[in-house]
């Protein structure tokens, strides 16, 4: 999975200007007050000060906001999940594995296979690699995503091997996802084009930092996030597949295409869950959607850091925007897609607050597009070259 803030910032207004213009310490202290018990504050401060440099959104920690009576809804859906969601997974025996697409290290022709890969990789431009590496790093932070789903009340895996259908979905979804970072990492390693140590450091920093997902432990909000996330990654991996084909690397195109197809299945699952929630509890689901849209869906790799670039995520997402791997327009299209998919405009019987959320969400795609046009005009004037440690500090236009 993977979603970024206003990809380049979907929503510049949700950034904390005080963080950008020098009051970082004050805001940062506020965050630590929330996150850490007093006795641990100094230790966490030292560690996080490094890992959270890219932090640009204010964390307001609201937890367990779902009314306890709603837990019953998720319990009552156990069987429905079994029949409608778990069935969207693929059996392990018929799943692709990274090794199906990589040179076999036990075979005679391994080195020839690697050489072929490297010859193809030599023709791929740096800006494409920046996007592919960013996508791979996002996938590699999977431990964070499984953890975050297990913060959702009523659906979490209580024992790490729970037989509840919600828990089985989360583990098996995660097991499918695990192949994404795995195959991209191996492919990029063998390409010989990249500073793998810098990439590995970025992954370690990112997993250490976690992610920002203001779902409030609420599965309504949480599964809205994952629906958006899966669709965003479907689009992003689909675009890296197209670019790889254009650059003549058919194998890489196939790999990115396979990942995109997985993301599409996962999108179908989370989207179905939200569709069901709209069916049985429209007002709460509408309020959750309105709330998540106001907060904006931020990409899980927002906190990425490589030990050098304080604005690494912004730079990576700017490149993705410029070459069309994932754009703010895509974000607007995703909003529009889900408004249609969940029949948001046609919902009836909502509370006053629910109707206000409905109006807000229905007009959002248009507002994002207008904002994007203005942002793009500004961006053209501000474009500049930035070095990326992942490609040995060669510079790329952002
Ligand atoms: Fe995914
Ligand atoms: Fe993925």
GROMACS .gro file of C-alpha atoms and ligand atoms in nm:
model
  400
    1UNK     CA    1   0.000   0.000   0.000
    2UNK     CA    2   0.101   0.356  -0.005
    3UNK     CA    3  -0.060   0.702   0.000
    4UNK     CA    4   0.095   1.045   0.018
    5UNK     CA    5  -0.034   1.371   0.136
    6UNK     CA    6  -0.120   1.612  -0.133
    7UNK     CA    7   0.105   1.402  -0.346
    8UNK     CA    8   0.279   1.682  -0.384
    9UNK     CA    9   0.094   1.807  -0.085
   10UNK     CA   10  -0.270   1.735  -0.159
   11UNK     CA   11  -0.340   1.997   0.095
   12UNK     CA   12  -0.077   2.254   0.168
   13UNK     CA   13  -0.308   2.412   0.422
   14UNK     CA   14  -0.291   2.112   0.650
   15UNK     CA   15   0.083   2.156   0.686
   16UNK     CA   16   0.195   2.316   1.001
   17UNK     CA   17   0.350   2.642   0.891
   18UNK     CA   18   0.530   2.669   1.222
   19UNK     CA   19   0.712   2.346   1.141
   20UNK     CA   20   0.818   2.483   0.807
   21UNK     CA   21   0.937   2.821   0.922
   22UNK     CA   22   1.145   2.753   1.225
   23UNK     CA   23   0.923   2.676   1.521
   24UNK     CA   24   0.987   2.307   1.464
   25UNK     CA   25   1.116   2.259   1.814
   26UNK     CA   26   0.807   2.398   1.981
   27UNK     CA   27   0.568   2.194   1.771
   28UNK     CA   28   0.791   1.893   1.799
   29UNK     CA   29   0.796   1.914   2.178
   30UNK     CA   30   0.419   1.920   2.167
   31UNK     CA   31   0.419   1.599   1.968
   32UNK     CA   32   0.655   1.432   2.211
   33UNK     CA   33   0.437   1.533   2.502
   34UNK     CA   34   0.162   1.334   2.343
   35UNK     CA   35   0.360   1.036   2.235
   36UNK     CA   36   0.596   0.959   2.517
   37UNK     CA   37   0.577   0.904   2.890
   38UNK     CA   38   0.793   1.158   3.080
   39UNK     CA   39   1.062   0.909   3.186
   40UNK     CA   40   1.123   0.804   2.827
   41UNK     CA   41   1.103   1.150   2.675
   42UNK     CA   42   1.474   1.216   2.634
   43UNK     CA   43   1.548   0.875   2.486
   44UNK     CA   44   1.264   0.900   2.236
   45UNK     CA   45   1.356   1.260   2.162
   46UNK     CA   46   1.708   1.163   2.052
   47UNK     CA   47   1.587   0.883   1.833
   48UNK     CA   48   1.288   1.052   1.680
   49UNK     CA   49   1.455   1.386   1.626
   50UNK     CA   50   1.644   1.218   1.344
   51UNK     CA   51   1.371   0.999   1.211
   52UNK     CA   52   1.088   1.250   1.201
   53UNK     CA   53   1.254   1.538   1.024
   54UNK     CA   54   1.014   1.522   0.738
   55UNK     CA   55   0.720   1.563   0.974
   56UNK     CA   56   0.498   1.833   0.831
   57UNK     CA   57   0.155   1.760   0.968
   58UNK     CA   58   0.038   1.831   1.311
   59UNK     CA   59  -0.041   1.516   1.507
   60UNK     CA   60  -0.357   1.543   1.707
   61UNK     CA   61  -0.386   1.214   1.882
   62UNK     CA   62  -0.750   1.119   1.910
   63UNK     CA   63  -0.792   0.758   2.009
   64UNK     CA   64  -1.078   0.508   2.031
   65UNK     CA   65  -1.341   0.749   1.903
   66UNK     CA   66  -1.579   0.477   1.781
   67UNK     CA   67  -1.879   0.426   2.008
   68UNK     CA   68  -1.848   0.088   2.186
   69UNK     CA   69  -2.191  -0.021   2.061
   70UNK     CA   70  -2.048  -0.020   1.706
   71UNK     CA   71  -1.821  -0.310   1.800
   72UNK     CA   72  -2.125  -0.534   1.757
   73UNK     CA   73  -2.147  -0.438   1.391
   74UNK     CA   74  -1.798  -0.568   1.324
   75UNK     CA   75  -1.864  -0.884   1.522
   76UNK     CA   76  -2.183  -0.944   1.323
   77UNK     CA   77  -1.988  -0.911   0.998
   78UNK     CA   78  -1.748  -1.198   1.076
   79UNK     CA   79  -1.929  -1.441   0.849
   80UNK     CA   80  -1.980  -1.183   0.576
   81UNK     CA   81  -1.604  -1.117   0.575
   82UNK     CA   82  -1.543  -1.490   0.547
   83UNK     CA   83  -1.769  -1.518   0.240
   84UNK     CA   84  -1.700  -1.186   0.068
   85UNK     CA   85  -1.355  -1.061   0.166
   86UNK     CA   86  -1.136  -1.363   0.237
   87UNK     CA   87  -1.247  -1.500  -0.098
   88UNK     CA   88  -1.062  -1.212  -0.269
   89UNK     CA   89  -0.728  -1.351  -0.154
   90UNK     CA   90  -0.528  -1.587  -0.373
   91UNK     CA   91  -0.413  -1.925  -0.240
   92UNK     CA   92  -0.038  -1.932  -0.173
   93UNK     CA   93   0.012  -2.222  -0.414
   94UNK     CA   94  -0.127  -2.022  -0.706
   95UNK     CA   95   0.031  -1.689  -0.607
   96UNK     CA   96   0.328  -1.545  -0.792
   97UNK     CA   97   0.651  -1.526  -0.596
   98UNK     CA   98   0.946  -1.291  -0.656
   99UNK     CA   99   1.163  -1.583  -0.762
  100UNK     CA  100   0.933  -1.647  -1.060
  101UNK     CA  101   1.065  -1.326  -1.220
  102UNK     CA  102   1.426  -1.309  -1.105
  103UNK     CA  103   1.737  -1.500  -1.215
  104UNK     CA  104   1.761  -1.829  -1.023
  105UNK     CA  105   2.069  -1.806  -0.796
  106UNK     CA  106   2.106  -2.187  -0.801
  107UNK     CA  107   2.110  -2.208  -1.181
  108UNK     CA  108   2.408  -2.211  -1.415
  109UNK     CA  109   2.278  -1.913  -1.608
  110UNK     CA  110   2.238  -1.689  -1.302
  111UNK     CA  111   2.515  -1.447  -1.395
  112UNK     CA  112   2.395  -1.422  -1.756
  113UNK     CA  113   2.045  -1.347  -1.625
  114UNK     CA  114   2.182  -1.074  -1.399
  115UNK     CA  115   2.383  -0.927  -1.686
  116UNK     CA  116   2.072  -0.912  -1.904
  117UNK     CA  117   1.887  -0.732  -1.625
  118UNK     CA  118   2.169  -0.483  -1.583
  119UNK     CA  119   2.189  -0.417  -1.957
  120UNK     CA  120   1.818  -0.337  -1.964
  121UNK     CA  121   1.845  -0.125  -1.648
  122UNK     CA  122   2.123   0.086  -1.799
  123UNK     CA  123   1.874   0.257  -2.031
  124UNK     CA  124   1.632   0.365  -1.761
  125UNK     CA  125   1.646   0.732  -1.655
  126UNK     CA  126   1.725   0.844  -1.300
  127UNK     CA  127   1.390   1.013  -1.238
  128UNK     CA  128   1.212   0.684  -1.305
  129UNK     CA  129   1.442   0.510  -1.058
  130UNK     CA  130   1.366   0.768  -0.790
  131UNK     CA  131   0.996   0.685  -0.824
  132UNK     CA  132   1.053   0.311  -0.828
  133UNK     CA  133   1.279   0.328  -0.523
  134UNK     CA  134   1.027   0.547  -0.338
  135UNK     CA  135   0.752   0.297  -0.418
  136UNK     CA  136   0.971   0.009  -0.306
  137UNK     CA  137   1.062   0.179   0.023
  138UNK     CA  138   0.693   0.246   0.084
  139UNK     CA  139   0.616  -0.123   0.030
  140UNK     CA  140   0.906  -0.228   0.253
  141UNK     CA  141   0.755  -0.043   0.549
  142UNK     CA  142   0.484  -0.312   0.559
  143UNK     CA  143   0.536  -0.392   0.930
  144UNK     CA  144   0.394  -0.046   1.005
  145UNK     CA  145   0.083  -0.108   0.795
  146UNK     CA  146   0.001  -0.441   0.956
  147UNK     CA  147   0.054  -0.280   1.297
  148UNK     CA  148  -0.173   0.010   1.210
  149UNK     CA  149  -0.461  -0.213   1.099
  150UNK     CA  150  -0.425  -0.393   1.429
  151UNK     CA  151  -0.494  -0.065   1.607
  152UNK     CA  152  -0.850  -0.063   1.466
  153UNK     CA  153  -1.109  -0.152   1.732
  154UNK     CA  154  -1.331  -0.453   1.667
  155UNK     CA  155  -1.122  -0.599   1.384
  156UNK     CA  156  -0.772  -0.631   1.528
  157UNK     CA  157  -0.582  -0.957   1.549
  158UNK     CA  158  -0.596  -1.009   1.925
  159UNK     CA  159  -0.344  -1.294   1.943
  160UNK     CA  160  -0.133  -1.269   1.625
  161UNK     CA  161  -0.293  -1.598   1.517
  162UNK     CA  162  -0.658  -1.522   1.586
  163UNK     CA  163  -0.909  -1.725   1.387
  164UNK     CA  164  -1.148  -1.432   1.344
  165UNK     CA  165  -1.209  -1.359   0.977
  166UNK     CA  166  -1.099  -0.995   1.020
  167UNK     CA  167  -0.766  -1.105   1.167
  168UNK     CA  168  -0.713  -1.373   0.904
  169UNK     CA  169  -0.775  -1.116   0.631
  170UNK     CA  170  -0.519  -0.877   0.779
  171UNK     CA  171  -0.248  -1.143   0.810
  172UNK     CA  172  -0.307  -1.287   0.464
  173UNK     CA  173  -0.335  -0.942   0.305
  174UNK     CA  174  -0.004  -0.858   0.469
  175UNK     CA  175   0.149  -1.183   0.344
  176UNK     CA  176   0.046  -1.094  -0.012
  177UNK     CA  177   0.179  -0.742   0.029
  178UNK     CA  178   0.511  -0.870   0.158
  179UNK     CA  179   0.602  -0.993  -0.190
  180UNK     CA  180   0.580  -0.637  -0.330
  181UNK     CA  181   0.871  -0.487  -0.141
  182UNK     CA  182   1.057  -0.815  -0.169
  183UNK     CA  183   1.051  -0.839  -0.549
  184UNK     CA  184   1.120  -0.468  -0.606
  185UNK     CA  185   1.408  -0.473  -0.359
  186UNK     CA  186   1.570  -0.775  -0.523
  187UNK     CA  187   1.517  -0.634  -0.870
  188UNK     CA  188   1.667  -0.298  -0.777
  189UNK     CA  189   1.960  -0.464  -0.601
  190UNK     CA  190   2.044  -0.666  -0.911
  191UNK     CA  191   2.005  -0.365  -1.143
  192UNK     CA  192   2.336  -0.228  -1.015
  193UNK     CA  193   2.216   0.130  -1.058
  194UNK     CA  194   2.147   0.223  -0.700
  195UNK     CA  195   2.311   0.302  -0.367
  196UNK     CA  196   2.149   0.012  -0.184
  197UNK     CA  197   2.293   0.109   0.154
  198UNK     CA  198   2.121   0.448   0.138
  199UNK     CA  199   1.798   0.277   0.036
  200UNK     CA  200   1.827   0.027   0.322
  201UNK     CA  201   1.888   0.311   0.567
  202UNK     CA  202   1.577   0.489   0.440
  203UNK     CA  203   1.371   0.174   0.501
  204UNK     CA  204   1.510   0.140   0.853
  205UNK     CA  205   1.438   0.506   0.931
  206UNK     CA  206   1.087   0.481   0.789
  207UNK     CA  207   0.986   0.169   0.983
  208UNK     CA  208   1.136   0.328   1.293
  209UNK     CA  209   0.930   0.645   1.241
  210UNK     CA  210   0.595   0.478   1.165
  211UNK     CA  211   0.322   0.662   0.980
  212UNK     CA  212   0.054   0.923   1.031
  213UNK     CA  213  -0.295   0.781   1.006
  214UNK     CA  214  -0.551   0.977   1.206
  215UNK     CA  215  -0.807   0.696   1.200
  216UNK     CA  216  -0.863   0.720   1.577
  217UNK     CA  217  -0.861   0.337   1.608
  218UNK     CA  218  -1.188   0.349   1.419
  219UNK     CA  219  -1.234   0.082   1.150
  220UNK     CA  220  -1.479   0.304   0.958
  221UNK     CA  221  -1.205   0.563   0.913
  222UNK     CA  222  -0.933   0.300   0.887
  223UNK     CA  223  -1.089   0.106   0.601
  224UNK     CA  224  -1.166   0.428   0.415
  225UNK     CA  225  -0.795   0.500   0.437
  226UNK     CA  226  -0.698   0.153   0.314
  227UNK     CA  227  -0.947   0.177   0.024
  228UNK     CA  228  -0.784   0.500  -0.092
  229UNK     CA  229  -0.440   0.362  -0.026
  230UNK     CA  230  -0.485   0.049  -0.232
  231UNK     CA  231  -0.629   0.242  -0.524
  232UNK     CA  232  -0.342   0.493  -0.508
  233UNK     CA  233  -0.084   0.213  -0.517
  234UNK     CA  234  -0.272   0.041  -0.800
  235UNK     CA  235  -0.240   0.363  -1.002
  236UNK     CA  236   0.121   0.426  -0.904
  237UNK     CA  237   0.249   0.073  -0.978
  238UNK     CA  238   0.041   0.068  -1.296
  239UNK     CA  239   0.219   0.384  -1.409
  240UNK     CA  240   0.568   0.252  -1.324
  241UNK     CA  241   0.473  -0.053  -1.535
  242UNK     CA  242   0.385   0.169  -1.832
  243UNK     CA  243   0.706   0.371  -1.796
  244UNK     CA  244   0.918   0.054  -1.771
  245UNK     CA  245   0.763  -0.068  -2.097
  246UNK     CA  246   0.837   0.266  -2.264
  247UNK     CA  247   1.199   0.237  -2.147
  248UNK     CA  248   1.224  -0.112  -2.294
  249UNK     CA  249   1.231  -0.317  -1.973
  250UNK     CA  250   0.949  -0.564  -2.029
  251UNK     CA  251   1.035  -0.775  -1.724
  252UNK     CA  252   1.017  -0.474  -1.493
  253UNK     CA  253   0.690  -0.372  -1.658
  254UNK     CA  254   0.554  -0.717  -1.581
  255UNK     CA  255   0.669  -0.700  -1.217
  256UNK     CA  256   0.507  -0.359  -1.160
  257UNK     CA  257   0.194  -0.481  -1.340
  258UNK     CA  258   0.166  -0.785  -1.112
  259UNK     CA  259   0.195  -0.566  -0.804
  260UNK     CA  260  -0.069  -0.330  -0.945
  261UNK     CA  261  -0.303  -0.628  -0.997
  262UNK     CA  262  -0.262  -0.730  -0.632
  263UNK     CA  263  -0.336  -0.374  -0.520
  264UNK     CA  264  -0.651  -0.380  -0.732
  265UNK     CA  265  -0.776  -0.695  -0.555
  266UNK     CA  266  -0.697  -0.538  -0.219
  267UNK     CA  267  -0.878  -0.221  -0.322
  268UNK     CA  268  -1.180  -0.435  -0.411
  269UNK     CA  269  -1.177  -0.588  -0.062
  270UNK     CA  270  -1.153  -0.264   0.136
  271UNK     CA  271  -1.399  -0.091  -0.095
  272UNK     CA  272  -1.650  -0.372  -0.038
  273UNK     CA  273  -1.612  -0.335   0.339
  274UNK     CA  274  -1.694   0.036   0.318
  275UNK     CA  275  -1.981  -0.035   0.078
  276UNK     CA  276  -2.122  -0.278   0.337
  277UNK     CA  277  -2.079  -0.022   0.615
  278UNK     CA  278  -2.264   0.237   0.404
  279UNK     CA  279  -2.543  -0.020   0.366
  280UNK     CA  280  -2.585  -0.100   0.735
  281UNK     CA  281  -2.472   0.224   0.901
  282UNK     CA  282  -2.478   0.507   0.644
  283UNK     CA  283  -2.458   0.803   0.878
  284UNK     CA  284  -2.152   0.688   1.073
  285UNK     CA  285  -1.981   0.585   0.750
  286UNK     CA  286  -2.060   0.920   0.589
  287UNK     CA  287  -1.922   1.108   0.889
  288UNK     CA  288  -1.607   0.895   0.882
  289UNK     CA  289  -1.559   0.961   0.510
  290UNK     CA  290  -1.611   1.335   0.557
  291UNK     CA  291  -1.364   1.339   0.845
  292UNK     CA  292  -1.095   1.146   0.656
  293UNK     CA  293  -1.136   1.365   0.349
  294UNK     CA  294  -1.100   1.679   0.560
  295UNK     CA  295  -0.786   1.542   0.720
  296UNK     CA  296  -0.666   1.430   0.376
  297UNK     CA  297  -0.532   1.088   0.298
  298UNK     CA  298  -0.160   1.106   0.361
  299UNK     CA  299   0.087   0.865   0.209
  300UNK     CA  300   0.227   0.613   0.457
  301UNK     CA  301   0.584   0.700   0.359
  302UNK     CA  302   0.544   1.067   0.449
  303UNK     CA  303   0.806   1.031   0.723
  304UNK     CA  304   1.076   0.889   0.497
  305UNK     CA  305   1.431   1.005   0.564
  306UNK     CA  306   1.767   0.887   0.430
  307UNK     CA  307   1.994   1.050   0.687
  308UNK     CA  308   2.054   1.346   0.450
  309UNK     CA  309   1.751   1.505   0.292
  310UNK     CA  310   1.504   1.667   0.532
  311UNK     CA  311   1.250   1.696   0.250
  312UNK     CA  312   1.301   1.357   0.094
  313UNK     CA  313   0.933   1.273   0.071
  314UNK     CA  314   0.846   1.606  -0.092
  315UNK     CA  315   1.126   1.562  -0.341
  316UNK     CA  316   1.030   1.204  -0.425
  317UNK     CA  317   0.662   1.295  -0.462
  318UNK     CA  318   0.751   1.595  -0.680
  319UNK     CA  319   0.937   1.367  -0.919
  320UNK     CA  320   0.642   1.126  -0.920
  321UNK     CA  321   0.412   1.418  -0.999
  322UNK     CA  322   0.638   1.552  -1.276
  323UNK     CA  323   0.682   1.225  -1.464
  324UNK     CA  324   0.324   1.115  -1.403
  325UNK     CA  325   0.374   0.815  -1.174
  326UNK     CA  326   0.131   0.955  -0.919
  327UNK     CA  327  -0.019   1.303  -0.929
  328UNK     CA  328  -0.255   1.529  -0.742
  329UNK     CA  329  -0.493   1.481  -1.033
  330UNK     CA  330  -0.486   1.108  -0.956
  331UNK     CA  331  -0.587   1.190  -0.599
  332UNK     CA  332  -0.881   1.397  -0.725
  333UNK     CA  333  -0.979   1.111  -0.956
  334UNK     CA  334  -0.966   0.864  -0.665
  335UNK     CA  335  -1.199   1.085  -0.460
  336UNK     CA  336  -1.438   1.106  -0.755
  337UNK     CA  337  -1.414   0.731  -0.812
  338UNK     CA  338  -1.513   0.647  -0.454
  339UNK     CA  339  -1.793   0.904  -0.445
  340UNK     CA  340  -1.944   0.717  -0.741
  341UNK     CA  341  -1.850   0.368  -0.620
  342UNK     CA  342  -2.018   0.419  -0.283
  343UNK     CA  343  -2.312   0.614  -0.428
  344UNK     CA  344  -2.235   0.897  -0.189
  345UNK     CA  345  -2.450   1.148  -0.377
  346UNK     CA  346  -2.758   0.926  -0.352
  347UNK     CA  347  -2.736   0.850   0.020
  348UNK     CA  348  -3.054   0.931   0.210
  349UNK     CA  349  -3.166   0.930   0.571
  350UNK     CA  350  -2.853   1.107   0.696
  351UNK     CA  351  -2.833   1.333   1.000
  352UNK     CA  352  -2.771   1.706   0.950
  353UNK     CA  353  -2.404   1.651   1.013
  354UNK     CA  354  -2.405   1.356   0.776
  355UNK     CA  355  -2.562   1.570   0.499
  356UNK     CA  356  -2.297   1.837   0.549
  357UNK     CA  357  -2.026   1.572   0.519
  358UNK     CA  358  -2.198   1.441   0.205
  359UNK     CA  359  -2.199   1.789   0.045
  360UNK     CA  360  -1.835   1.841   0.135
  361UNK     CA  361  -1.722   1.507  -0.009
  362UNK     CA  362  -1.929   1.541  -0.327
  363UNK     CA  363  -1.767   1.874  -0.415
  364UNK     CA  364  -1.416   1.773  -0.315
  365UNK     CA  365  -1.278   1.630  -0.641
  366UNK     CA  366  -1.352   1.958  -0.820
  367UNK     CA  367  -1.180   2.158  -0.546
  368UNK     CA  368  -0.872   1.933  -0.557
  369UNK     CA  369  -0.848   1.977  -0.935
  370UNK     CA  370  -0.869   2.356  -0.909
  371UNK     CA  371  -0.606   2.354  -0.635
  372UNK     CA  372  -0.388   2.127  -0.847
  373UNK     CA  373  -0.402   2.361  -1.148
  374UNK     CA  374  -0.287   2.654  -0.935
  375UNK     CA  375  -0.016   2.440  -0.769
  376UNK     CA  376   0.116   2.324  -1.107
  377UNK     CA  377   0.148   2.680  -1.233
  378UNK     CA  378   0.351   2.771  -0.925
  379UNK     CA  379   0.555   2.453  -0.951
  380UNK     CA  380   0.676   2.518  -1.305
  381UNK     CA  381   0.837   2.840  -1.182
  382UNK     CA  382   0.994   2.672  -0.881
  383UNK     CA  383   1.144   2.359  -1.043
  384UNK     CA  384   1.503   2.288  -0.953
  385UNK     CA  385   1.756   2.004  -0.940
  386UNK     CA  386   1.786   1.797  -0.620
  387UNK     CA  387   2.040   1.524  -0.543
  388UNK     CA  388   1.902   1.186  -0.432
  389UNK     CA  389   2.127   0.966  -0.219
  390UNK     CA  390   1.950   0.657  -0.360
  391UNK     CA  391   2.116   0.723  -0.697
  392UNK     CA  392   2.459   0.819  -0.560
  393UNK     CA  393   2.359   1.185  -0.521
  394UNK     CA  394   2.297   1.241  -0.889
  395UNK     CA  395   2.049   1.527  -0.929
  396UNK     CA  396   1.698   1.505  -1.063
  397UNK     CA  397   1.452   1.782  -1.152
  398UNK     CA  398   1.182   1.824  -0.886
  399LIG    FE1  399  -0.153  -0.254  -0.114
  400LIG    FE1  400   0.168  -0.322  -0.204
   0.00000   0.00000   0.00000
